[in-house]
Amino acid sequence: MEKTEPVILAVAGKGGVGKTSVAATLVRLLCRTHPDKKILAIDADPAVGLSTALGIEVCMTVDDIRKAVVAQAREGDAKAAVELLGEARCRIFDAVAEAPGFAFLAIGRPESAGCYCKVNGYLKEVISLLADSFDYVVIDGEAGVEQINRRVMEKVTHLLLITDASKKGTQVIRTVKEVADELVMYDQVGTIVNRLPSKDVIPLLDTGDIPVLSYIENDPALTEFDIRGENVFYLPEDANIVRGVREAVEKLGI
Ligand SMILES: Nc1ncnc2c1ncn2[C@@H]1O[C@H](COP(=O)(O)OP(=O)(O)OP(=O)(O)O)[C@@H](O)[C@H]1O
Ligand SMILES: [Mg+2]
């Protein structure tokens, strides 16, 4: 049977609004609804977090591979650039960790800002290289608009913009959407409004032309899990965040 195009879901939005929590919950949901499919979770945020939310120990990152390949090139190993590139491509699979039900890849944390640009460029290649080996790819992005601007997520099927109830949060997702309209190829876009203090504030929110997929109220279960450092696989089915992410996924027809 011919393999269909992968479903690529990218999560973006302002800092601290719940991108990682939503991305991790998405992975959990996909593992349960599609146990026979290949699922890849990518932590594209150098500040890391998705691994903890998913209960994964990270041994090697995309940046580690980049460094190793660069070091080898510096050693004067007279290999042609093309060969090195080929090697980097093979090695990237070493950075993919296998967890029960899904695979995991982290971009890692380069030491300096300049390095980060490079690893972002590298990540873009990595996403397009790996995506075809999977049925579902969930990308937890860095806060803000930078990765969208740099086209790290150039081609995704679903762009999930996460916001809280703040004006700043909704402004950031509107900006991300504007930039994405210019630079990203996506099929569907929508927002999840997370960490609502109460449903009463819904009429005050302005998400512009971005359709709301679900509203998630402050989740006491998640707060408690966070304190204990537990992963999302242990959250109860009726936790606000699990319900909200499920509703969003159903609306998107995934
Ligand atoms: N619905 C919710 N109810 C209660 N707490 C939540 C909810 N969503 C997220 N949180 C908590 O808010 C904090 C930030 O969440 P998270 O790390 O998922 O955000 P983020 O957008 O990925 O942040 P960053 O921009 O730093 O990567 C965490 O402590 C998380 O447990
Ligand atoms: Mg995060």
PDB file of C-alpha atoms and ligand atoms in Angstrom:
ATOM      1  CA  MET A   1       0.000   0.000   0.000  1.00  0.00           C
ATOM      2  CA  GLU A   2       1.325   3.423  -0.873  1.00  0.00           C
ATOM      3  CA  LYS A   3       2.133   5.625   2.092  1.00  0.00           C
ATOM      4  CA  THR A   4       0.050   8.768   2.432  1.00  0.00           C
ATOM      5  CA  GLU A   5       1.603  12.165   3.114  1.00  0.00           C
ATOM      6  CA  PRO A   6       2.437  12.685   6.788  1.00  0.00           C
ATOM      7  CA  VAL A   7       0.202  14.821   8.970  1.00  0.00           C
ATOM      8  CA  ILE A   8       2.456  17.527  10.397  1.00  0.00           C
ATOM      9  CA  LEU A   9       1.120  19.525  13.335  1.00  0.00           C
ATOM     10  CA  ALA A  10       3.119  22.521  14.494  1.00  0.00           C
ATOM     11  CA  VAL A  11       2.400  24.333  17.734  1.00  0.00           C
ATOM     12  CA  ALA A  12       3.236  28.043  18.081  1.00  0.00           C
ATOM     13  CA  GLY A  13       2.378  31.039  20.260  1.00  0.00           C
ATOM     14  CA  LYS A  14       3.570  33.375  22.999  1.00  0.00           C
ATOM     15  CA  GLY A  15       5.871  32.164  25.782  1.00  0.00           C
ATOM     16  CA  GLY A  16       4.294  30.225  28.616  1.00  0.00           C
ATOM     17  CA  VAL A  17       0.805  29.839  27.146  1.00  0.00           C
ATOM     18  CA  GLY A  18       0.900  26.030  27.145  1.00  0.00           C
ATOM     19  CA  LYS A  19       2.454  25.083  23.777  1.00  0.00           C
ATOM     20  CA  THR A  20       4.484  22.253  25.264  1.00  0.00           C
ATOM     21  CA  SER A  21       1.585  20.977  27.351  1.00  0.00           C
ATOM     22  CA  VAL A  22      -0.677  20.953  24.283  1.00  0.00           C
ATOM     23  CA  ALA A  23       1.981  19.332  22.066  1.00  0.00           C
ATOM     24  CA  ALA A  24       2.613  16.591  24.638  1.00  0.00           C
ATOM     25  CA  THR A  25      -1.113  15.988  25.109  1.00  0.00           C
ATOM     26  CA  LEU A  26      -1.469  15.767  21.324  1.00  0.00           C
ATOM     27  CA  VAL A  27       1.200  13.078  21.191  1.00  0.00           C
ATOM     28  CA  ARG A  28      -0.562  11.172  23.959  1.00  0.00           C
ATOM     29  CA  LEU A  29      -3.872  11.426  22.103  1.00  0.00           C
ATOM     30  CA  LEU A  30      -2.431  10.295  18.770  1.00  0.00           C
ATOM     31  CA  CYS A  31      -0.715   7.332  20.469  1.00  0.00           C
ATOM     32  CA  ARG A  32      -4.078   6.239  21.817  1.00  0.00           C
ATOM     33  CA  THR A  33      -6.214   6.925  18.743  1.00  0.00           C
ATOM     34  CA  HIS A  34      -3.661   5.678  16.200  1.00  0.00           C
ATOM     35  CA  PRO A  35      -1.645   2.944  17.911  1.00  0.00           C
ATOM     36  CA  ASP A  36      -0.749   1.364  14.571  1.00  0.00           C
ATOM     37  CA  LYS A  37       0.729   4.587  13.118  1.00  0.00           C
ATOM     38  CA  LYS A  38       4.228   5.979  13.289  1.00  0.00           C
ATOM     39  CA  ILE A  39       4.313   9.129  15.418  1.00  0.00           C
ATOM     40  CA  LEU A  40       7.235  11.516  15.825  1.00  0.00           C
ATOM     41  CA  ALA A  41       7.411  14.249  18.472  1.00  0.00           C
ATOM     42  CA  ILE A  42       9.917  17.031  17.789  1.00  0.00           C
ATOM     43  CA  ASP A  43      11.032  19.458  20.475  1.00  0.00           C
ATOM     44  CA  ALA A  44      12.010  22.444  18.362  1.00  0.00           C
ATOM     45  CA  ASP A  45      12.441  24.686  21.395  1.00  0.00           C
ATOM     46  CA  PRO A  46      16.072  25.030  22.535  1.00  0.00           C
ATOM     47  CA  ALA A  47      14.755  25.762  26.024  1.00  0.00           C
ATOM     48  CA  VAL A  48      13.513  22.130  26.002  1.00  0.00           C
ATOM     49  CA  GLY A  49      10.498  20.860  27.896  1.00  0.00           C
ATOM     50  CA  LEU A  50       8.661  18.469  25.623  1.00  0.00           C
ATOM     51  CA  SER A  51      10.835  15.555  26.739  1.00  0.00           C
ATOM     52  CA  THR A  52       9.881  16.111  30.381  1.00  0.00           C
ATOM     53  CA  ALA A  53       6.213  16.517  29.485  1.00  0.00           C
ATOM     54  CA  LEU A  54       6.408  13.192  27.626  1.00  0.00           C
ATOM     55  CA  GLY A  55       8.586  11.452  30.195  1.00  0.00           C
ATOM     56  CA  ILE A  56      11.575  10.971  27.890  1.00  0.00           C
ATOM     57  CA  GLU A  57      15.272  10.992  28.680  1.00  0.00           C
ATOM     58  CA  VAL A  58      17.192  12.832  25.955  1.00  0.00           C
ATOM     59  CA  CYS A  59      20.593  11.351  25.089  1.00  0.00           C
ATOM     60  CA  MET A  60      21.413  13.057  21.811  1.00  0.00           C
ATOM     61  CA  THR A  61      20.051  16.134  20.061  1.00  0.00           C
ATOM     62  CA  VAL A  62      20.109  17.609  16.582  1.00  0.00           C
ATOM     63  CA  ASP A  63      22.649  20.125  17.835  1.00  0.00           C
ATOM     64  CA  ASP A  64      24.955  17.348  19.102  1.00  0.00           C
ATOM     65  CA  ILE A  65      24.979  15.842  15.622  1.00  0.00           C
ATOM     66  CA  ARG A  66      25.595  19.239  14.046  1.00  0.00           C
ATOM     67  CA  LYS A  67      28.544  19.827  16.370  1.00  0.00           C
ATOM     68  CA  ALA A  68      30.033  16.401  15.720  1.00  0.00           C
ATOM     69  CA  VAL A  69      29.840  16.864  11.974  1.00  0.00           C
ATOM     70  CA  VAL A  70      31.312  20.378  12.168  1.00  0.00           C
ATOM     71  CA  ALA A  71      34.140  19.136  14.426  1.00  0.00           C
ATOM     72  CA  GLN A  72      34.958  16.381  11.982  1.00  0.00           C
ATOM     73  CA  ALA A  73      35.092  18.890   9.154  1.00  0.00           C
ATOM     74  CA  ARG A  74      37.431  21.116  11.202  1.00  0.00           C
ATOM     75  CA  GLU A  75      39.773  18.251  11.906  1.00  0.00           C
ATOM     76  CA  GLY A  76      40.771  18.623   8.301  1.00  0.00           C
ATOM     77  CA  ASP A  77      39.336  15.300   7.419  1.00  0.00           C
ATOM     78  CA  ALA A  78      39.543  15.974   3.709  1.00  0.00           C
ATOM     79  CA  LYS A  79      36.022  14.849   3.080  1.00  0.00           C
ATOM     80  CA  ALA A  80      33.972  16.653   0.534  1.00  0.00           C
ATOM     81  CA  ALA A  81      31.178  18.821   1.891  1.00  0.00           C
ATOM     82  CA  VAL A  82      28.642  16.670   0.107  1.00  0.00           C
ATOM     83  CA  GLU A  83      29.912  13.581   1.886  1.00  0.00           C
ATOM     84  CA  LEU A  84      29.682  15.320   5.247  1.00  0.00           C
ATOM     85  CA  LEU A  85      26.146  16.324   4.502  1.00  0.00           C
ATOM     86  CA  GLY A  86      25.300  12.737   3.665  1.00  0.00           C
ATOM     87  CA  GLU A  87      26.810  11.646   6.936  1.00  0.00           C
ATOM     88  CA  ALA A  88      24.841  14.231   8.892  1.00  0.00           C
ATOM     89  CA  ARG A  89      21.718  12.868   7.245  1.00  0.00           C
ATOM     90  CA  CYS A  90      22.451   9.305   8.319  1.00  0.00           C
ATOM     91  CA  ARG A  91      23.432  10.327  11.801  1.00  0.00           C
ATOM     92  CA  ILE A  92      20.246  12.234  12.425  1.00  0.00           C
ATOM     93  CA  PHE A  93      18.478   8.923  12.931  1.00  0.00           C
ATOM     94  CA  ASP A  94      20.808   8.328  15.915  1.00  0.00           C
ATOM     95  CA  ALA A  95      19.210  11.308  17.626  1.00  0.00           C
ATOM     96  CA  VAL A  96      15.711   9.859  17.271  1.00  0.00           C
ATOM     97  CA  ALA A  97      14.763   8.217  20.571  1.00  0.00           C
ATOM     98  CA  GLU A  98      12.218   5.413  20.650  1.00  0.00           C
ATOM     99  CA  ALA A  99       9.540   5.593  23.334  1.00  0.00           C
ATOM    100  CA  PRO A 100       6.531   3.295  23.687  1.00  0.00           C
ATOM    101  CA  GLY A 101       4.161   4.312  20.896  1.00  0.00           C
ATOM    102  CA  PHE A 102       6.172   7.176  19.462  1.00  0.00           C
ATOM    103  CA  ALA A 103       9.602   8.474  18.495  1.00  0.00           C
ATOM    104  CA  PHE A 104      11.212  11.642  19.816  1.00  0.00           C
ATOM    105  CA  LEU A 105      13.742  14.175  18.564  1.00  0.00           C
ATOM    106  CA  ALA A 106      15.087  17.312  20.288  1.00  0.00           C
ATOM    107  CA  ILE A 107      16.798  20.256  18.618  1.00  0.00           C
ATOM    108  CA  GLY A 108      19.043  20.778  21.662  1.00  0.00           C
ATOM    109  CA  ARG A 109      20.588  23.850  23.133  1.00  0.00           C
ATOM    110  CA  PRO A 110      23.450  25.484  21.282  1.00  0.00           C
ATOM    111  CA  GLU A 111      25.790  27.573  23.447  1.00  0.00           C
ATOM    112  CA  SER A 112      25.578  30.803  21.502  1.00  0.00           C
ATOM    113  CA  ALA A 113      22.921  32.734  19.641  1.00  0.00           C
ATOM    114  CA  GLY A 114      24.815  32.474  16.353  1.00  0.00           C
ATOM    115  CA  CYS A 115      24.808  28.705  16.636  1.00  0.00           C
ATOM    116  CA  TYR A 116      21.090  28.768  17.131  1.00  0.00           C
ATOM    117  CA  CYS A 117      20.528  30.217  13.680  1.00  0.00           C
ATOM    118  CA  LYS A 118      22.497  27.374  12.203  1.00  0.00           C
ATOM    119  CA  VAL A 119      20.762  24.682  14.133  1.00  0.00           C
ATOM    120  CA  ASN A 120      17.417  26.166  13.137  1.00  0.00           C
ATOM    121  CA  GLY A 121      18.451  25.859   9.509  1.00  0.00           C
ATOM    122  CA  TYR A 122      19.544  22.331  10.167  1.00  0.00           C
ATOM    123  CA  LEU A 123      16.288  21.523  11.895  1.00  0.00           C
ATOM    124  CA  LYS A 124      14.360  22.589   8.844  1.00  0.00           C
ATOM    125  CA  GLU A 125      16.232  20.012   6.763  1.00  0.00           C
ATOM    126  CA  VAL A 126      15.785  17.415   9.477  1.00  0.00           C
ATOM    127  CA  ILE A 127      12.019  17.892   9.563  1.00  0.00           C
ATOM    128  CA  SER A 128      11.661  17.426   5.837  1.00  0.00           C
ATOM    129  CA  LEU A 129      14.071  14.488   5.906  1.00  0.00           C
ATOM    130  CA  LEU A 130      12.329  12.635   8.716  1.00  0.00           C
ATOM    131  CA  ALA A 131       8.691  13.504   8.108  1.00  0.00           C
ATOM    132  CA  ASP A 132       8.278  10.982   5.308  1.00  0.00           C
ATOM    133  CA  SER A 133       9.206   8.107   7.610  1.00  0.00           C
ATOM    134  CA  PHE A 134       6.275   8.926   9.873  1.00  0.00           C
ATOM    135  CA  ASP A 135       2.487   9.188   9.680  1.00  0.00           C
ATOM    136  CA  TYR A 136       2.156  11.937  12.284  1.00  0.00           C
ATOM    137  CA  VAL A 137       4.690  14.571  13.293  1.00  0.00           C
ATOM    138  CA  VAL A 138       4.048  16.929  16.225  1.00  0.00           C
ATOM    139  CA  ILE A 139       6.398  19.911  16.466  1.00  0.00           C
ATOM    140  CA  ASP A 140       6.624  21.894  19.694  1.00  0.00           C
ATOM    141  CA  GLY A 141       7.934  25.266  18.569  1.00  0.00           C
ATOM    142  CA  GLU A 142       9.889  27.978  20.272  1.00  0.00           C
ATOM    143  CA  ALA A 143       7.900  30.907  21.695  1.00  0.00           C
ATOM    144  CA  GLY A 144       7.231  33.789  19.309  1.00  0.00           C
ATOM    145  CA  VAL A 145       7.437  34.169  15.575  1.00  0.00           C
ATOM    146  CA  GLU A 146      11.120  33.528  14.856  1.00  0.00           C
ATOM    147  CA  GLN A 147      10.894  29.909  13.696  1.00  0.00           C
ATOM    148  CA  ILE A 148       7.943  30.767  11.477  1.00  0.00           C
ATOM    149  CA  ASN A 149       9.920  33.706  10.101  1.00  0.00           C
ATOM    150  CA  ARG A 150      12.936  31.533   9.412  1.00  0.00           C
ATOM    151  CA  ARG A 151      10.739  28.976   7.756  1.00  0.00           C
ATOM    152  CA  VAL A 152      11.885  26.221  10.078  1.00  0.00           C
ATOM    153  CA  MET A 153       8.368  24.946   9.732  1.00  0.00           C
ATOM    154  CA  GLU A 154       8.004  25.582   6.069  1.00  0.00           C
ATOM    155  CA  LYS A 155       5.465  22.950   5.259  1.00  0.00           C
ATOM    156  CA  VAL A 156       2.991  21.719   7.834  1.00  0.00           C
ATOM    157  CA  THR A 157      -0.514  20.365   7.443  1.00  0.00           C
ATOM    158  CA  HIS A 158      -1.898  21.914  10.625  1.00  0.00           C
ATOM    159  CA  LEU A 159      -0.793  25.070  12.349  1.00  0.00           C
ATOM    160  CA  LEU A 160      -1.998  25.125  15.951  1.00  0.00           C
ATOM    161  CA  LEU A 161      -1.737  28.547  17.507  1.00  0.00           C
ATOM    162  CA  ILE A 162      -1.889  28.497  21.271  1.00  0.00           C
ATOM    163  CA  THR A 163      -2.847  31.507  23.342  1.00  0.00           C
ATOM    164  CA  ASP A 164      -3.959  32.309  26.844  1.00  0.00           C
ATOM    165  CA  ALA A 165      -6.691  34.847  27.561  1.00  0.00           C
ATOM    166  CA  SER A 166      -4.268  37.794  27.488  1.00  0.00           C
ATOM    167  CA  LYS A 167      -4.303  40.487  24.809  1.00  0.00           C
ATOM    168  CA  LYS A 168      -0.613  39.810  24.273  1.00  0.00           C
ATOM    169  CA  GLY A 169      -1.296  36.139  23.693  1.00  0.00           C
ATOM    170  CA  THR A 170      -3.956  36.757  21.053  1.00  0.00           C
ATOM    171  CA  GLN A 171      -1.792  39.429  19.424  1.00  0.00           C
ATOM    172  CA  VAL A 172       1.096  36.997  19.100  1.00  0.00           C
ATOM    173  CA  ILE A 173      -1.033  34.334  17.414  1.00  0.00           C
ATOM    174  CA  ARG A 174      -2.423  36.908  15.003  1.00  0.00           C
ATOM    175  CA  THR A 175       1.112  37.979  14.132  1.00  0.00           C
ATOM    176  CA  VAL A 176       2.216  34.354  13.750  1.00  0.00           C
ATOM    177  CA  LYS A 177      -0.751  33.747  11.431  1.00  0.00           C
ATOM    178  CA  GLU A 178       0.117  36.807   9.319  1.00  0.00           C
ATOM    179  CA  VAL A 179       3.733  35.715   8.934  1.00  0.00           C
ATOM    180  CA  ALA A 180       2.701  32.109   8.316  1.00  0.00           C
ATOM    181  CA  ASP A 181       0.311  33.216   5.565  1.00  0.00           C
ATOM    182  CA  GLU A 182       3.328  34.603   3.729  1.00  0.00           C
ATOM    183  CA  LEU A 183       5.951  32.008   4.548  1.00  0.00           C
ATOM    184  CA  VAL A 184       4.440  28.700   5.576  1.00  0.00           C
ATOM    185  CA  MET A 185       2.521  26.196   3.511  1.00  0.00           C
ATOM    186  CA  TYR A 186      -0.278  24.909   5.706  1.00  0.00           C
ATOM    187  CA  ASP A 187      -3.638  23.282   5.071  1.00  0.00           C
ATOM    188  CA  GLN A 188      -5.474  24.231   8.240  1.00  0.00           C
ATOM    189  CA  VAL A 189      -4.996  26.748  11.024  1.00  0.00           C
ATOM    190  CA  GLY A 190      -6.774  27.154  14.322  1.00  0.00           C
ATOM    191  CA  THR A 191      -6.274  28.321  17.858  1.00  0.00           C
ATOM    192  CA  ILE A 192      -6.588  26.653  21.220  1.00  0.00           C
ATOM    193  CA  VAL A 193      -7.285  29.187  23.949  1.00  0.00           C
ATOM    194  CA  ASN A 194      -5.624  27.743  27.023  1.00  0.00           C
ATOM    195  CA  ARG A 195      -5.460  28.554  30.722  1.00  0.00           C
ATOM    196  CA  LEU A 196      -8.789  30.366  30.766  1.00  0.00           C
ATOM    197  CA  PRO A 197      -9.527  31.725  34.249  1.00  0.00           C
ATOM    198  CA  SER A 198     -13.215  31.126  33.491  1.00  0.00           C
ATOM    199  CA  LYS A 199     -15.529  30.746  30.490  1.00  0.00           C
ATOM    200  CA  ASP A 200     -16.905  34.220  31.287  1.00  0.00           C
ATOM    201  CA  VAL A 201     -13.936  35.883  29.563  1.00  0.00           C
ATOM    202  CA  ILE A 202     -14.642  34.233  26.176  1.00  0.00           C
ATOM    203  CA  PRO A 203     -16.653  37.193  24.785  1.00  0.00           C
ATOM    204  CA  LEU A 204     -13.670  39.474  25.500  1.00  0.00           C
ATOM    205  CA  LEU A 205     -11.228  37.507  23.357  1.00  0.00           C
ATOM    206  CA  ASP A 206     -10.285  38.613  19.880  1.00  0.00           C
ATOM    207  CA  THR A 207      -8.512  35.959  17.841  1.00  0.00           C
ATOM    208  CA  GLY A 208      -9.115  37.819  14.568  1.00  0.00           C
ATOM    209  CA  ASP A 209      -9.741  35.504  11.617  1.00  0.00           C
ATOM    210  CA  ILE A 210      -8.316  32.468  13.393  1.00  0.00           C
ATOM    211  CA  PRO A 211     -10.981  29.881  14.173  1.00  0.00           C
ATOM    212  CA  VAL A 212     -11.098  28.703  17.785  1.00  0.00           C
ATOM    213  CA  LEU A 213     -10.771  24.926  18.030  1.00  0.00           C
ATOM    214  CA  SER A 214     -11.252  24.706  21.760  1.00  0.00           C
ATOM    215  CA  TYR A 215     -11.156  26.563  25.063  1.00  0.00           C
ATOM    216  CA  ILE A 216      -9.253  25.005  27.932  1.00  0.00           C
ATOM    217  CA  GLU A 217      -9.882  26.245  31.428  1.00  0.00           C
ATOM    218  CA  ASN A 218      -7.133  26.314  34.028  1.00  0.00           C
ATOM    219  CA  ASP A 219      -6.427  22.692  34.745  1.00  0.00           C
ATOM    220  CA  PRO A 220      -5.760  21.861  38.405  1.00  0.00           C
ATOM    221  CA  ALA A 221      -4.663  18.347  37.387  1.00  0.00           C
ATOM    222  CA  LEU A 222      -1.943  19.818  35.161  1.00  0.00           C
ATOM    223  CA  THR A 223      -0.740  22.206  37.864  1.00  0.00           C
ATOM    224  CA  GLU A 224      -0.357  19.309  40.242  1.00  0.00           C
ATOM    225  CA  PHE A 225       1.399  17.175  37.629  1.00  0.00           C
ATOM    226  CA  ASP A 226       3.749  20.031  36.910  1.00  0.00           C
ATOM    227  CA  ILE A 227       4.745  20.313  40.551  1.00  0.00           C
ATOM    228  CA  ARG A 228       5.477  16.611  40.685  1.00  0.00           C
ATOM    229  CA  GLY A 229       7.218  16.620  37.290  1.00  0.00           C
ATOM    230  CA  GLU A 230       4.982  13.869  35.958  1.00  0.00           C
ATOM    231  CA  ASN A 231       4.351  13.289  32.273  1.00  0.00           C
ATOM    232  CA  VAL A 232       1.073  13.754  30.414  1.00  0.00           C
ATOM    233  CA  PHE A 233       0.490  10.037  29.914  1.00  0.00           C
ATOM    234  CA  TYR A 234      -0.690   9.858  33.518  1.00  0.00           C
ATOM    235  CA  LEU A 235      -3.254  12.659  33.184  1.00  0.00           C
ATOM    236  CA  PRO A 236      -6.855  11.483  33.604  1.00  0.00           C
ATOM    237  CA  GLU A 237      -8.966  11.272  30.427  1.00  0.00           C
ATOM    238  CA  ASP A 238     -11.291  13.942  31.776  1.00  0.00           C
ATOM    239  CA  ALA A 239      -8.529  16.472  32.560  1.00  0.00           C
ATOM    240  CA  ASN A 240      -9.354  19.849  30.977  1.00  0.00           C
ATOM    241  CA  ILE A 241      -6.307  19.798  28.748  1.00  0.00           C
ATOM    242  CA  VAL A 242      -6.977  16.267  27.485  1.00  0.00           C
ATOM    243  CA  ARG A 243     -10.579  17.128  26.706  1.00  0.00           C
ATOM    244  CA  GLY A 244      -9.631  20.422  25.032  1.00  0.00           C
ATOM    245  CA  VAL A 245      -6.955  18.902  22.831  1.00  0.00           C
ATOM    246  CA  ARG A 246      -9.300  16.060  21.861  1.00  0.00           C
ATOM    247  CA  GLU A 247     -11.977  18.563  20.848  1.00  0.00           C
ATOM    248  CA  ALA A 248      -9.447  20.479  18.731  1.00  0.00           C
ATOM    249  CA  VAL A 249      -8.200  17.337  17.008  1.00  0.00           C
ATOM    250  CA  GLU A 250     -11.747  16.243  16.245  1.00  0.00           C
ATOM    251  CA  LYS A 251     -12.563  19.646  14.750  1.00  0.00           C
ATOM    252  CA  LEU A 252      -9.506  19.340  12.518  1.00  0.00           C
ATOM    253  CA  GLY A 253     -10.643  15.893  11.451  1.00  0.00           C
ATOM    254  CA  ILE A 254      -7.444  14.167  12.504  1.00  0.00           C
TER     255      ILE A 254
HETATM  256  N1  LIG B   1      -4.626  24.590  31.062  1.00  0.00           N
HETATM  257  C1  LIG B   1      -3.664  24.728  31.988  1.00  0.00           C
HETATM  258  N2  LIG B   1      -3.965  24.766  33.305  1.00  0.00           N
HETATM  259  C2  LIG B   1      -3.021  24.895  34.247  1.00  0.00           C
HETATM  260  N3  LIG B   1      -1.717  25.003  33.983  1.00  0.00           N
HETATM  261  C3  LIG B   1      -1.343  24.983  32.705  1.00  0.00           C
HETATM  262  C4  LIG B   1      -2.283  24.836  31.628  1.00  0.00           C
HETATM  263  N4  LIG B   1      -1.599  24.832  30.463  1.00  0.00           N
HETATM  264  C5  LIG B   1      -0.308  24.971  30.785  1.00  0.00           C
HETATM  265  N5  LIG B   1      -0.137  25.066  32.128  1.00  0.00           N
HETATM  266  C6  LIG B   1       1.114  25.275  32.877  1.00  0.00           C
HETATM  267  O1  LIG B   1       1.698  26.479  32.442  1.00  0.00           O
HETATM  268  C7  LIG B   1       3.103  26.406  32.396  1.00  0.00           C
HETATM  269  C8  LIG B   1       3.583  26.717  31.001  1.00  0.00           C
HETATM  270  O2  LIG B   1       3.113  25.700  30.140  1.00  0.00           O
HETATM  271  P1  LIG B   1       3.985  25.179  28.925  1.00  0.00           P
HETATM  272  O3  LIG B   1       5.365  24.878  29.352  1.00  0.00           O
HETATM  273  O4  LIG B   1       3.198  24.096  28.279  1.00  0.00           O
HETATM  274  O5  LIG B   1       3.967  26.494  28.038  1.00  0.00           O
HETATM  275  P2  LIG B   1       4.867  26.865  26.768  1.00  0.00           P
HETATM  276  O6  LIG B   1       4.024  27.731  25.920  1.00  0.00           O
HETATM  277  O7  LIG B   1       5.411  25.630  26.167  1.00  0.00           O
HETATM  278  O8  LIG B   1       6.030  27.715  27.463  1.00  0.00           O
HETATM  279  P3  LIG B   1       7.422  28.146  26.789  1.00  0.00           P
HETATM  280  O9  LIG B   1       7.093  29.306  25.904  1.00  0.00           O
HETATM  281  O10 LIG B   1       8.246  28.515  27.971  1.00  0.00           O
HETATM  282  O11 LIG B   1       7.933  26.959  26.049  1.00  0.00           O
HETATM  283  C9  LIG B   1       3.444  24.993  32.843  1.00  0.00           C
HETATM  284  O12 LIG B   1       3.776  25.034  34.196  1.00  0.00           O
HETATM  285  C10 LIG B   1       2.150  24.219  32.591  1.00  0.00           C
HETATM  286  O13 LIG B   1       2.019  23.115  33.436  1.00  0.00           O
HETATM  287 MG    MG B   2       7.382  25.091  25.695  1.00  0.00          MG
END
